[in-house]
Each structure stands twice: as C-alpha cells, then as structure tokens.
XYZ file of C-alpha atoms in Angstrom:
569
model
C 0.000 0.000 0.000
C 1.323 3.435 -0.810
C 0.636 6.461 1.395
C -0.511 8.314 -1.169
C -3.268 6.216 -2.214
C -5.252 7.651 1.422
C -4.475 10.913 0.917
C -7.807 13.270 -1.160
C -6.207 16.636 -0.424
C -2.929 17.523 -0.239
C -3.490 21.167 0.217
C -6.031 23.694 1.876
C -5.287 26.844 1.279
C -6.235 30.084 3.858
C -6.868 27.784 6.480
C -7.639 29.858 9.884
C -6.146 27.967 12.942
C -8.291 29.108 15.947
C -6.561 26.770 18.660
C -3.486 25.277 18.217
C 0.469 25.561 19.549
C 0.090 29.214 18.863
C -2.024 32.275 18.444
C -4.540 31.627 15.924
C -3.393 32.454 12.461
C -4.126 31.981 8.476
C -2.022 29.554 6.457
C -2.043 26.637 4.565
C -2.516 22.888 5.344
C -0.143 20.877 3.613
C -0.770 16.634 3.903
C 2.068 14.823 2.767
C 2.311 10.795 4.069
C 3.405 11.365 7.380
C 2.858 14.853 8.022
C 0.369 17.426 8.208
C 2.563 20.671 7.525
C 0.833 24.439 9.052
C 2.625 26.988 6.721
C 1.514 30.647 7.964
C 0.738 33.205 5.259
C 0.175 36.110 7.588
C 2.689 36.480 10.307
C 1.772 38.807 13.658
C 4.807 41.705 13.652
C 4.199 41.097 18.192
C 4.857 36.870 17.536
C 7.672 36.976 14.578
C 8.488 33.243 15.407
C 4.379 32.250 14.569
C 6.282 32.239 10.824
C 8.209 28.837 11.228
C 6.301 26.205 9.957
C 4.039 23.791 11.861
C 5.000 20.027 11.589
C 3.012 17.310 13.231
C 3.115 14.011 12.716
C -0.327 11.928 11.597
C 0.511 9.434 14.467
C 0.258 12.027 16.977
C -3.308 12.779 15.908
C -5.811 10.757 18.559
C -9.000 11.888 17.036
C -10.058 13.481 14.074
C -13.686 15.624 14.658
C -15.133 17.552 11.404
C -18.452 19.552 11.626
C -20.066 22.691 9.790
C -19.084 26.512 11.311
C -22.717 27.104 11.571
C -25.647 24.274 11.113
C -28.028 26.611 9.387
C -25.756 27.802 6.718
C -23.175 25.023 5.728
C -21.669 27.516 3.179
C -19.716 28.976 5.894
C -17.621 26.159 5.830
C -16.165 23.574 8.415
C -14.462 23.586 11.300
C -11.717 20.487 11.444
C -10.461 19.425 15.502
C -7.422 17.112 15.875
C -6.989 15.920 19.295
C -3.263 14.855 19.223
C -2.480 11.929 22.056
C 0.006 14.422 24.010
C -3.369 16.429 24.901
C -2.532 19.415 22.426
C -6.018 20.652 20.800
C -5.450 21.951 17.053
C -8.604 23.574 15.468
C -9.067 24.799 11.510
C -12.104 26.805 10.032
C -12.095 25.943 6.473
C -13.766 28.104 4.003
C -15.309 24.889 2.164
C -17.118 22.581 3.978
C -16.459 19.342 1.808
C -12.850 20.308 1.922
C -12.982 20.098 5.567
C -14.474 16.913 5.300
C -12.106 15.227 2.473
C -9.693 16.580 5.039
C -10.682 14.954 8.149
C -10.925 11.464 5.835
C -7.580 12.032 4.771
C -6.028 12.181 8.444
C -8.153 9.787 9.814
C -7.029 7.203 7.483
C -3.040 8.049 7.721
C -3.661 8.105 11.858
C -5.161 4.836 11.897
C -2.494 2.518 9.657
C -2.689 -0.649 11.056
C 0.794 -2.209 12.275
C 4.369 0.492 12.384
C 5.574 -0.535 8.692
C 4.444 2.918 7.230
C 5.916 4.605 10.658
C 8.168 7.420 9.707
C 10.867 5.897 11.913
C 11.415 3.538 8.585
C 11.839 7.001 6.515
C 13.659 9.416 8.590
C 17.282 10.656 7.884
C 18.994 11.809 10.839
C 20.251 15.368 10.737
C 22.657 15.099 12.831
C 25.599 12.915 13.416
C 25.191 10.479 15.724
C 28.012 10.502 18.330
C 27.063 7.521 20.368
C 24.600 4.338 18.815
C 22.065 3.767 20.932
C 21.518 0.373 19.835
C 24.696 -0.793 20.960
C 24.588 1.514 24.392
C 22.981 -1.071 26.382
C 24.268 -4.596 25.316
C 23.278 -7.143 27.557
C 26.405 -8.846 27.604
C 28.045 -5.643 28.874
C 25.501 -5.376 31.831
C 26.079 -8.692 32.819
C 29.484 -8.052 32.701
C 29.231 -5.399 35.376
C 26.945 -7.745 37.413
C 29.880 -9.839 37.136
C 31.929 -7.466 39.326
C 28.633 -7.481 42.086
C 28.408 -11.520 41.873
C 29.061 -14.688 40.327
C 25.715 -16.129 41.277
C 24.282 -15.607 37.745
C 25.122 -16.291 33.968
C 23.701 -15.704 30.652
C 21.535 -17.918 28.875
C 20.773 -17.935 24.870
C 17.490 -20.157 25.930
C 15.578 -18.062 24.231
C 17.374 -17.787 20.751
C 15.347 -16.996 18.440
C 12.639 -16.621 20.545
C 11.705 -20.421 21.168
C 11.044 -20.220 24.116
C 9.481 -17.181 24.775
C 8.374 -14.487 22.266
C 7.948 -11.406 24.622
C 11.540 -12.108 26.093
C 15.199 -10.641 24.719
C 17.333 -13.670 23.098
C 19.477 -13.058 26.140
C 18.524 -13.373 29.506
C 20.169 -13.755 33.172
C 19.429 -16.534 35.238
C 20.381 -17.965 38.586
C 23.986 -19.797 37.653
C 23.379 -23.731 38.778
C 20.239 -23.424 36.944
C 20.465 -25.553 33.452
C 18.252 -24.372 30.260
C 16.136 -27.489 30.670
C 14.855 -26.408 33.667
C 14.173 -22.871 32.207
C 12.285 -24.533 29.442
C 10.020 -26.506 31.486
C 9.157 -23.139 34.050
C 7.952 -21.475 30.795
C 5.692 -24.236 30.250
C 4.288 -23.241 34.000
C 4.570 -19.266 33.504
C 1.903 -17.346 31.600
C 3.441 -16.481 28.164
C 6.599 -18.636 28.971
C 7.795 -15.630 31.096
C 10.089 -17.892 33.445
C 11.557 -16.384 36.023
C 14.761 -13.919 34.848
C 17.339 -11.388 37.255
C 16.187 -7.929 36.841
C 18.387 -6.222 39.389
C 20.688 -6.871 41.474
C 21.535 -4.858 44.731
C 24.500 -4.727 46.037
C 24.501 -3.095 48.933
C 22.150 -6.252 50.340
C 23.510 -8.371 47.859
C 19.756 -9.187 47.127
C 18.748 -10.534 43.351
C 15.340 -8.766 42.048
C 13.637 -10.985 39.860
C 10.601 -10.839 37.421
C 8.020 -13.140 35.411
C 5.170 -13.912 35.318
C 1.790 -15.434 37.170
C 2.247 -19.348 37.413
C -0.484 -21.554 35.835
C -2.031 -23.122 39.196
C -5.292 -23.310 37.689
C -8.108 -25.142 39.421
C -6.604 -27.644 39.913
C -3.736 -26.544 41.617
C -0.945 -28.050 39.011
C 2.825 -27.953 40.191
C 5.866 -27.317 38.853
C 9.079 -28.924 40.889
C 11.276 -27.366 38.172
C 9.648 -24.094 39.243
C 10.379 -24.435 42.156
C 14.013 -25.370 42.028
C 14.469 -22.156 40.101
C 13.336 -19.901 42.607
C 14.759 -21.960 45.646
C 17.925 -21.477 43.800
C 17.849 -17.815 44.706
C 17.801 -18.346 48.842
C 20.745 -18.251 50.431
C 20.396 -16.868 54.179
C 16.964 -15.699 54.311
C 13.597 -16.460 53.341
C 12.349 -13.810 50.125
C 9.487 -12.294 49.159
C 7.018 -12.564 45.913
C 5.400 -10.128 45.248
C 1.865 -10.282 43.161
C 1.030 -6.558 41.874
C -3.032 -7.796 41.390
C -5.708 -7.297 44.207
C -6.970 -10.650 45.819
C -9.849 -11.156 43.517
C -8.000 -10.393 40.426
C -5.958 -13.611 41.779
C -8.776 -15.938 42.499
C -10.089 -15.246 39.257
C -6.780 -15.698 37.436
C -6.744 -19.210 38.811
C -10.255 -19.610 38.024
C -8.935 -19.376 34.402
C -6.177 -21.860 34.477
C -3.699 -18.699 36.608
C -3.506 -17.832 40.044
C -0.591 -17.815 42.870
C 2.085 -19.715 43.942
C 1.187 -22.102 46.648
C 2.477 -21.457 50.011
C 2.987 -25.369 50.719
C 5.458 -25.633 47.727
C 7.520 -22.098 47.744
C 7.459 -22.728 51.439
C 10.647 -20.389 51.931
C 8.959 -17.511 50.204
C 6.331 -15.169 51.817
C 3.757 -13.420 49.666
C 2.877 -9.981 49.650
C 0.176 -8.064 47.511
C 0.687 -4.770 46.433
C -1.842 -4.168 44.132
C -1.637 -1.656 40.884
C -4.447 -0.870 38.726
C -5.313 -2.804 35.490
C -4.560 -1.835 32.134
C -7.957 -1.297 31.736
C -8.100 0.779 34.700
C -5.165 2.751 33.955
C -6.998 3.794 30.426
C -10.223 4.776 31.514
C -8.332 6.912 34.820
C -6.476 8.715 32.243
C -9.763 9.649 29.855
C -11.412 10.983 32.689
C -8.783 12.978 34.424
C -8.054 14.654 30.710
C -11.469 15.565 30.222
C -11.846 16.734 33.941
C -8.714 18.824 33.493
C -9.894 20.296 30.492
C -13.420 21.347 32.221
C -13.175 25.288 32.959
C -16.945 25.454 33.338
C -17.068 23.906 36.662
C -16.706 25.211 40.267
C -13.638 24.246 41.852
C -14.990 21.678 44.524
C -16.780 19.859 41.828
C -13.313 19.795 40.015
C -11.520 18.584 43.058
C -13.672 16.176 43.278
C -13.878 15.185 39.326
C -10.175 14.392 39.928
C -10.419 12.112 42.800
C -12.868 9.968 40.843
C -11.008 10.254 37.996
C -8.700 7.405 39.633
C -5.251 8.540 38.126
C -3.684 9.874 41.029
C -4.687 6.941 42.550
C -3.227 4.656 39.862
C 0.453 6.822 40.091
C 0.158 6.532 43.934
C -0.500 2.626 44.158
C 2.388 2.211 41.729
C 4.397 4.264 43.980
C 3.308 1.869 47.107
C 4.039 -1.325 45.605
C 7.197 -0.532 44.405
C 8.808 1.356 47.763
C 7.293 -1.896 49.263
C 9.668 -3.870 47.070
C 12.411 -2.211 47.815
C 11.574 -2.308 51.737
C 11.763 -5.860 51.089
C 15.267 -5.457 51.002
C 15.458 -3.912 54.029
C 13.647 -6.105 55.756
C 14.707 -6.920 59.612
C 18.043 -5.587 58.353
C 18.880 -8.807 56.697
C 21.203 -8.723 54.019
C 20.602 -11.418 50.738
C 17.014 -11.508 50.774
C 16.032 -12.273 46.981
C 12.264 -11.213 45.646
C 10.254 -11.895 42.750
C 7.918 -9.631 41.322
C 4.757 -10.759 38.945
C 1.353 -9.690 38.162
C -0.885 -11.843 35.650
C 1.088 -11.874 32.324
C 4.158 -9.612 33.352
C 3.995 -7.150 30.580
C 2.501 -4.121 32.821
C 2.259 -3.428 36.314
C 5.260 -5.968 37.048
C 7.464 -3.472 34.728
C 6.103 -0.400 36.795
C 6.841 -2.203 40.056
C 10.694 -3.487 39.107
C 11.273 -0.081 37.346
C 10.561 2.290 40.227
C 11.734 0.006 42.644
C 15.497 0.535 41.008
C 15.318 4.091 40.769
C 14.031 4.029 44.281
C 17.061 2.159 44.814
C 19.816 3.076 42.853
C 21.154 6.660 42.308
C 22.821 5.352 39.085
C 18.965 4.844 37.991
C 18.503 8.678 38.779
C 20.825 9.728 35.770
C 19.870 10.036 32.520
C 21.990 7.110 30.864
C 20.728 5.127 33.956
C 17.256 6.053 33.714
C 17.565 5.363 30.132
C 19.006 1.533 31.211
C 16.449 1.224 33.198
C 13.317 1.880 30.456
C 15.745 0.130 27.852
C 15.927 -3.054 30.285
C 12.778 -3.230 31.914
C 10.669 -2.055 29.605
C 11.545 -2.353 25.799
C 13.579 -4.874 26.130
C 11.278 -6.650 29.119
C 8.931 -6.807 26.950
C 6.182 -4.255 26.800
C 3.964 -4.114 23.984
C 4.469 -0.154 22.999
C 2.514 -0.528 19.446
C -0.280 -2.173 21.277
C -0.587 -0.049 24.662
C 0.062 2.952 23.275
C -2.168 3.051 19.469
C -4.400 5.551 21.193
C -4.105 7.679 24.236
C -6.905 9.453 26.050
C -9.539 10.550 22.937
C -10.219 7.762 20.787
C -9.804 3.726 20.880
C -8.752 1.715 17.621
C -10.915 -0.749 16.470
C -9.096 -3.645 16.716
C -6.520 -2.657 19.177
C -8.479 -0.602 21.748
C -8.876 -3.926 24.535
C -5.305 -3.782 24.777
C -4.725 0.332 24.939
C -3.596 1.202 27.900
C -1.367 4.460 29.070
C 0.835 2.345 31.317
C 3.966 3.747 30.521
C 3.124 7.073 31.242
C 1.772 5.570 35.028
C 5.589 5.216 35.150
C 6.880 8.538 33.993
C 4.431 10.089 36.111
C 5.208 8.175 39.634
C 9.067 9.014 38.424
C 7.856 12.804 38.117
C 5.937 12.641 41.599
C 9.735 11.362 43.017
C 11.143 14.544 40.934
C 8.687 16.618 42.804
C 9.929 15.180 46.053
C 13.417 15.075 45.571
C 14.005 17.701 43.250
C 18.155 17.539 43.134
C 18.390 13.990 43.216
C 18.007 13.467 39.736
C 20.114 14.442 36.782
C 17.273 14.812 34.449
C 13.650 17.310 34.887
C 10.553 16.986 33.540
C 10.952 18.536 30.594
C 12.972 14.880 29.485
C 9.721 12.587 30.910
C 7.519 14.995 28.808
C 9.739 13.904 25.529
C 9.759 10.557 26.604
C 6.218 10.358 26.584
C 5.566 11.848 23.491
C 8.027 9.952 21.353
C 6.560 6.573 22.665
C 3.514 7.244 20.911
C 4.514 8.784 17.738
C 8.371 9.539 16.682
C 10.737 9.305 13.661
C 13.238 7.187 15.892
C 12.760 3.171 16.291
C 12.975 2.899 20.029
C 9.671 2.509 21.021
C 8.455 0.654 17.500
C 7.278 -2.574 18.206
C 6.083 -5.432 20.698
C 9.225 -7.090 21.578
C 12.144 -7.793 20.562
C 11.468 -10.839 18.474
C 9.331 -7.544 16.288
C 12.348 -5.341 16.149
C 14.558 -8.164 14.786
C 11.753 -9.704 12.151
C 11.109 -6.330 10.736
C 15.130 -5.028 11.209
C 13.805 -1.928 13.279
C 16.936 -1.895 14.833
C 18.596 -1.879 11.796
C 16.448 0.676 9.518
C 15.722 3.244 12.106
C 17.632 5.640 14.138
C 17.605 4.971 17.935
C 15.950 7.465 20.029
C 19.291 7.249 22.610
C 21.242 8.669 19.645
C 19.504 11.274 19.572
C 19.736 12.141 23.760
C 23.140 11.414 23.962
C 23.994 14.061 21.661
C 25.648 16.999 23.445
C 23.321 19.415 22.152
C 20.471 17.612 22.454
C 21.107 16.259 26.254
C 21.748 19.796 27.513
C 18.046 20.734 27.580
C 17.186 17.850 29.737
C 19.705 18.803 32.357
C 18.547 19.076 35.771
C 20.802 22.303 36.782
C 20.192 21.856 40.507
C 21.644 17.961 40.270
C 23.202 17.157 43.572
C 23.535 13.416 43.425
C 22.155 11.239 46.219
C 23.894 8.039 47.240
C 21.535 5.115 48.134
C 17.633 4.898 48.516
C 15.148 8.118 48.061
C 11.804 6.591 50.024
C 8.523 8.628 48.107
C 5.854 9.802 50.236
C 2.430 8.369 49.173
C 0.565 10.913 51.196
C -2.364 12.691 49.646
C -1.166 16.054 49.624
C 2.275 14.269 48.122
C 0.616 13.396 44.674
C -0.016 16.414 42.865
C -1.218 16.889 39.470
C 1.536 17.242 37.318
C 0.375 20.061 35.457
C 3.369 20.444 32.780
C 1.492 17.593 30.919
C -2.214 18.044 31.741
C -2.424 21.988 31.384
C 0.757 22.184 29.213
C -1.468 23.728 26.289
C -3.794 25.422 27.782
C -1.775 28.867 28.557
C -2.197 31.580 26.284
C 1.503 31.366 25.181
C 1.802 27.601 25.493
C 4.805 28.164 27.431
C 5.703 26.343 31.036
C 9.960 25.891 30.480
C 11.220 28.968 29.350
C 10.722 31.516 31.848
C 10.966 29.101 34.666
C 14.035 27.736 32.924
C 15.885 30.584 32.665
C 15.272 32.012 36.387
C 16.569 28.412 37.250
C 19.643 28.652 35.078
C 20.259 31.930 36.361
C 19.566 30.973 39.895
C 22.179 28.548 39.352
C 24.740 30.129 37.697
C 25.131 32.983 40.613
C 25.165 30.082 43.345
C 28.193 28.020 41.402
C 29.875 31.777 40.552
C 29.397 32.636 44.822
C 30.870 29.079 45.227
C 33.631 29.492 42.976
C 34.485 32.899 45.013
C 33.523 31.589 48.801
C 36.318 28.636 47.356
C 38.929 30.595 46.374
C 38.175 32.776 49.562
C 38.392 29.650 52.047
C 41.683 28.691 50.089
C 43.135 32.214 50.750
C 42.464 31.895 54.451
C 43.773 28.676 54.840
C 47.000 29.544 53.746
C 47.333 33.110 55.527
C 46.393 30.533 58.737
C 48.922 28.639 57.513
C 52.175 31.493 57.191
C 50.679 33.155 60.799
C 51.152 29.321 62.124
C 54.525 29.427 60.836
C 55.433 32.688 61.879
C 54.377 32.736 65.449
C 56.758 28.820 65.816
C 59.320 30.870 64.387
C 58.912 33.805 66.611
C 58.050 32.406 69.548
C 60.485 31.784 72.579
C 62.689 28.186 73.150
C-alpha cells in the first residue's frame, strides 16, 4: 500500500487555525504521508516566530472531529479538531465545507495505519551525526558483565534464541547460575506467556537478586511445577524472600479460576507473599480519559473539580504504583537482613510488574537517577522486558482503535508520572527534569526514531527496526540535544530516596495536563531561565567563597609558621 493512495487533499489553502500551539493564524494545510505541515501566510509583527512552519506528525493525531461553522448555513464552511495523544487541541475553520471533510478522511485514514511498517521511523534521515549508537549503548552482555563485578551467582543464557522459548523475552537473559536451560524450558511451560523467572536487578549493597516473570499456571486444579520451584529456591541463600503479586486478591482468584492464580504457600514454602496491588490496564486507560477531560473542564466550580479528579482514579493509579514498588524495595530492608532475593509478577508480566521493578530501582539506585541510567532502566525493563508499545500505546486518552483498543492502555506514562511525583519530592536527586519525561512520553507514541516501535524484541529483529531506524538514545546522547534535559540543581544522592504516598504528596503534574492550555503555550522557558540563572550565581558565589576559604587557609597557615618561628625556646 502506498501512502498516497489515502491521501484526497494535499493542500487547503487560507486555512484559519483558531486553537493550536500558537495564536490563531491563516495559512495553509499541507498533507504529505506522514505529516500534516501548518505553513503561515500572515505572520503577527508582536509573535515573529508564529512564521516557522508547523509540523506534526499523523501518528500524533488521537481523534479526528469535522463539523459545519454554523448548522443553518453550511456555506460557511467547516471547522476540522485534531486531538493529538500528548493532549494538544489543534482547530481549523475551512472556508469549504467538503474540503474540511475530504480533510478529516484524509487524516483519519493516515492516523489509523494498522501495524508500524508505514511509521516514519522507517523514513527518517537523521540530521545530525550520531556521536554515540544507541543500539549498541545497552548490550546485555556488557551489563552482565558489570553484574559480574557485584556476583558470580548468575550467567547468561541464549534459551531463548530466536525466541523459542518465549516471544515477549530478549534472546538473552540472566538466570540464577546452577540453573540448566532445561529447567528454564520446562518453568515457561508453568509461567503465563513462557515468562520464566529472569534477574532484573541486582543490589548490592544487600547483595539481594530482584527478579521478574510472570503469574504461574495453578489453575483449578492446583498443578505444580518442581522445576519451578528449584528455580526460585535457587535464589535463597540466608533468608527467606518475598514474591510479590502486583493484582488485588480477587484479580488472583479469578486468574486461577482461568487456568492462573498464585504460587502455593505449601510448595515455595521459603517464600512469603505480599500483595501490592496496581491498577489494570484497563483501569489505567479509563483513569487517564477521565482525568483529561476533567482537566480540560473550565466550566465547573472548583470543589466539583476537586472532586472530578479524585474519581477520575489517576492519582490513585500513580500513587499505588508508587506503594508497591517502595514496598519492594523495603523488602530489602527487611529486619536488616542482608541477601534476601524477591520476585515480582502480576498476571502476564507485561505491565504493572514493569512499573513495580522499574521504580523500585530508581528508588534504589542513584545510578537509575541519571539520565543514561534512567535510560538503562526503560531500555531493560521495559523495551527490552517486553512491553507491547505498538499495542498499549495506538491511542491515548480521545479515541480507541478498532481492533486494538482492549489492549490500549497508558501504562507507561503511570511510570513517567510516579518518576515525576519522586522529581517533585526530591528535586536535586536526579540528573534529568521533567521537561525529558515529557519527551519521553511523546516519542513513545509517535516519533521518527525506532525505540519505542514494536512489541518485543522478536518484532524489532523480524522487521530489522533496529537496523532501519535511528535509535531514540542517539539522539539524547547528543551533546546538544542532552543539555536541555539537564537538571541544573543535580546534587547526586547516594543510596535509597523513600517517596511519600501521602495525599497532599501526589499532585497533578500540570506540565502535561495543562501544558497547552496557557495563552503562550509556554511552562519551560521563563521558569528555565530564572533556574539557570539561579544557578549560575550560586556556582559563581561558590567558585568565590572557594577561592576565599583557600586564601584563608594559607594566611592561617604562614601566621602558624610565623608565630613557631617567633616564639620563645
């Protein structure tokens, strides 16, 4: 299929944009295959950058909406609404109705490709040179090199070549060292998609293994896996550890009801199990459609909007995913024992189990609170882990896809939001701001670099993603690029950062909710610069109060060895 072939207008002239990324303006609507180009013909002399040129992708485009100016007289033309998944509203008045309308078909269909073959990831040409290759920055075989220096109580396994054993996993995976493949083949025959148990941190200052997969398949009739067992057992060596199921107790029972469920206590006998439950996928989507549409109410009073957001059940979903995973890493912690291994799972591991292991390691880890760590972390956990990105993310908050909407869900963004509620909390603990969460959660649902493309990794290698396309790390990791993601106030922290879960703790996080709804569209900047400047004059007073403690040091120094040489025998 060629692009081309959906596209019935490829240009509207005098178009009037009433609500967009800037003050409304007249210019023409361009529709190429993967674009929908705003090119201004009248510029405002008060807003001389309005004359740049207005790309947006058709795969940011949520919902297309096309209706007449005025009922009564459709010769007035048509008014043409694009709700884009990052929440910005774009709105045309077109001077011809059926225009407006061929218009609205045209985007609709180039929004709603089925599949990422026709992405623009396939087609883009970086413009800049890439420095560092993202698809080679986080090899496994170099991280399990560095867990090599931890611990020898792991190795790496090719089980999974060519994805035999387990089509949502990487090729390769670490596993518990005196475990042999055989056995790794048979728990995949016991674990919901063949997601047998795999390391997915280690920490060293307990020296305690955090491991992943997915629900076993009890089922009613409570079947049993030794193998299983052994596998897990394997990971005990002082102290009893901890599994941790990330469903509610009747999301459990009726797992099992269906041929899931939870692992027996009477065969993982050294294991205790804990529930710390986060939201479903289904859940997770309808919080985030309500808590748009409440937060883009202005007709309400503002105790009915408090309250709109309460039941909107997205603060809740962040703060639950916050809960389970501090109570992960308390696990560690636990009774100040040291080697106390815990697995994580919810039903089929591709969702809340990421969110839990995730923010458990940034909870964790200060190396997780840098941008290449952070960047490790989504790489490991989540695009390599597994999570179905193409799927989950097809639609956002306006629209659901036909075929895909039972399994769109805005999970990741649960995650960048609990990791912007820790920002919030510890504001210099982490080398990146919000402004690098933001781009992070656009580009997962519609960019010109590979990253997110995909299912799993068995998708990226059949269709050579990783190959054809650009890696959205190469494009971070260049110098001029990574500078605006800077946190400016970084002060690193060694060890854990515990988040608060407190009501008044959870805020709204209002660069992404009520990012386009300022007159000027414009949260960074200003803030930005105050910050920069802010922190310029307090590493300029440091430089000076340095130099100044230096000079009195060594004018206490010369009086020292003046008044030895001047004082009596």
């Amino acid at each position: 299929m060629e692009l081309s072939e959906l596209i019935e207008v490829t240009r509207v002239r005098d178009a009037f944009m009433r609500k967009g990324p800037r003050p409304a303006q007249i210019g023409d609507i361009c529709i190429f295959g993967h674009h929908l180009i705003f090119a201004p013909t009248t510029v405002s002399k008060e807003v001389p950058d309005n004359s740049e040129e207005f790309w947006l992708l058709h795969k940011a485009v949520d919902r297309v909406l096309c209706e007449p100016i005025s009922k009564e007289n459709p010769q007035r033309g048509g008014l043409l609404a694009l709700k884009c998944k990052n929440f910005l509203m774009i709105i045309f008045e077109i001077g011809d109705l059926e225009i407006c309308r061929a218009t609205a078909r045209t985007i609709e269909a180039l929004s709603n490709i089925n599949g990422f073959l026709h992405d623009y990831a396939f087609f883009y040409n970086s413009p800049f040179t890439i420095l560092d290759d993202g698809w080679s920055a986080f090899d496994p075989e170099q991280e399990f090199a560095r867990l090599m220096l931890s611990t020898d109580a792991f190795r790496i396994s090719s089980v999974n070549e060519n994805f035999t054993v387990c089509p949502t996993y990487p090729e390769k995976l670490i596993v518990p060292k005196g475990i042999g493949d055989d056995y790794l083949r048979i728990s995949a025959t016991f674990r919901e998609g063949g997601r047998f148990p795999v390391l997915s941190y280690f920490h060293k200052e307990t020296r305690s293994p955090l491991v992943r997969c997915s629900q076993p398949l009890i089922g009613p009739t409570n079947r049993r896996c030794r193998e299983d067992e052994t596998i897990l057992n394997s990971l005990l060596t002082l102290n009893r550890g901890y599994i941790i199921d990330t469903r509610s107790k009747s999301s459990a029972t009726a797992a099992k009801a269906k041929g899931g469920g939870a692992e027996p206590l009477g065969n993982y006998r050294q294991w205790r199990y804990i529930q710390c439950p986060i939201p479903r996928q289904r859940e997770i989507h309808d919080a985030l459609t309500r808590m748009v549409d409440v937060c883009s109410d202005r007709k309400i009073s503002s105790d009915r909007w408090v309250s709109r957001v309460g039941q909107a059940g997205w603060l809740t979903a962040v703060a639950a995913s916050l809960e389970a995973s501090a109570n992960v890493a308390q696990c560690f912690y636990s009774e100040g024992l040291k080697e106390v291994p815990v697995v994580i799972h919810g039903g089929d591991g591709l969702d809340s189990t990421l969110i839990a292991s995730s923010l458990a390691q940034i909870i964790l880890d200060s190396d997780a609170r840098t941008i290449r760590g952070f960047e490790a972390v989504i790489e490991r956990e989540w695009i390599c882990a597994g999570h179905p990105f193409s799927l989950r993310n097809n639609h956002c908050a306006y629209a659901e896809g036909t075929v895909t909407g039972p399994y769109e869900s805005p999970v990741f963004l649960v995650f960048l939001d609990a990791v912007h509620q820790m920002i919030s909390q510890y504001p210099m603990s982490f080398e990146f701001d919000e402004n690098f969460l933001i781009f992070l959660f656009e580009h997962a649902y519609a960019s010109e670099f590979g990253s997110f493309l995909g299912n799993s990794e068995k998708e990226k290698k059949d269709n050579g993603i990783r190959k054809k396309t650009v890696s959205l790390w190469s494009h971070v990791h260049h110098p001029e690029n990574m500078k605006q993601f800077v946190n400016v106030c970084y002060d690193p922290t060694a060890g854990v950062i515990w988040p608060s879960i407190a009501p008044q703790c959870i805020k709204i996080w209002d660069r992404l909710f009520f990012r386009w709804q300022r007159p000027d569209n414009s949260w960074s900047k200003p803030e930005t610069e105050t910050i920069q400047s802010l922190a310029d004059h307090w590493k300029l007073r440091e430089k000076e109060l340095t130099a100044k403690a230096s000079s009195l040091r060594r004018s206490v120094i010369e009086l020292s060895r003046e008044l030895r040489v001047n004082s009596p025998l």
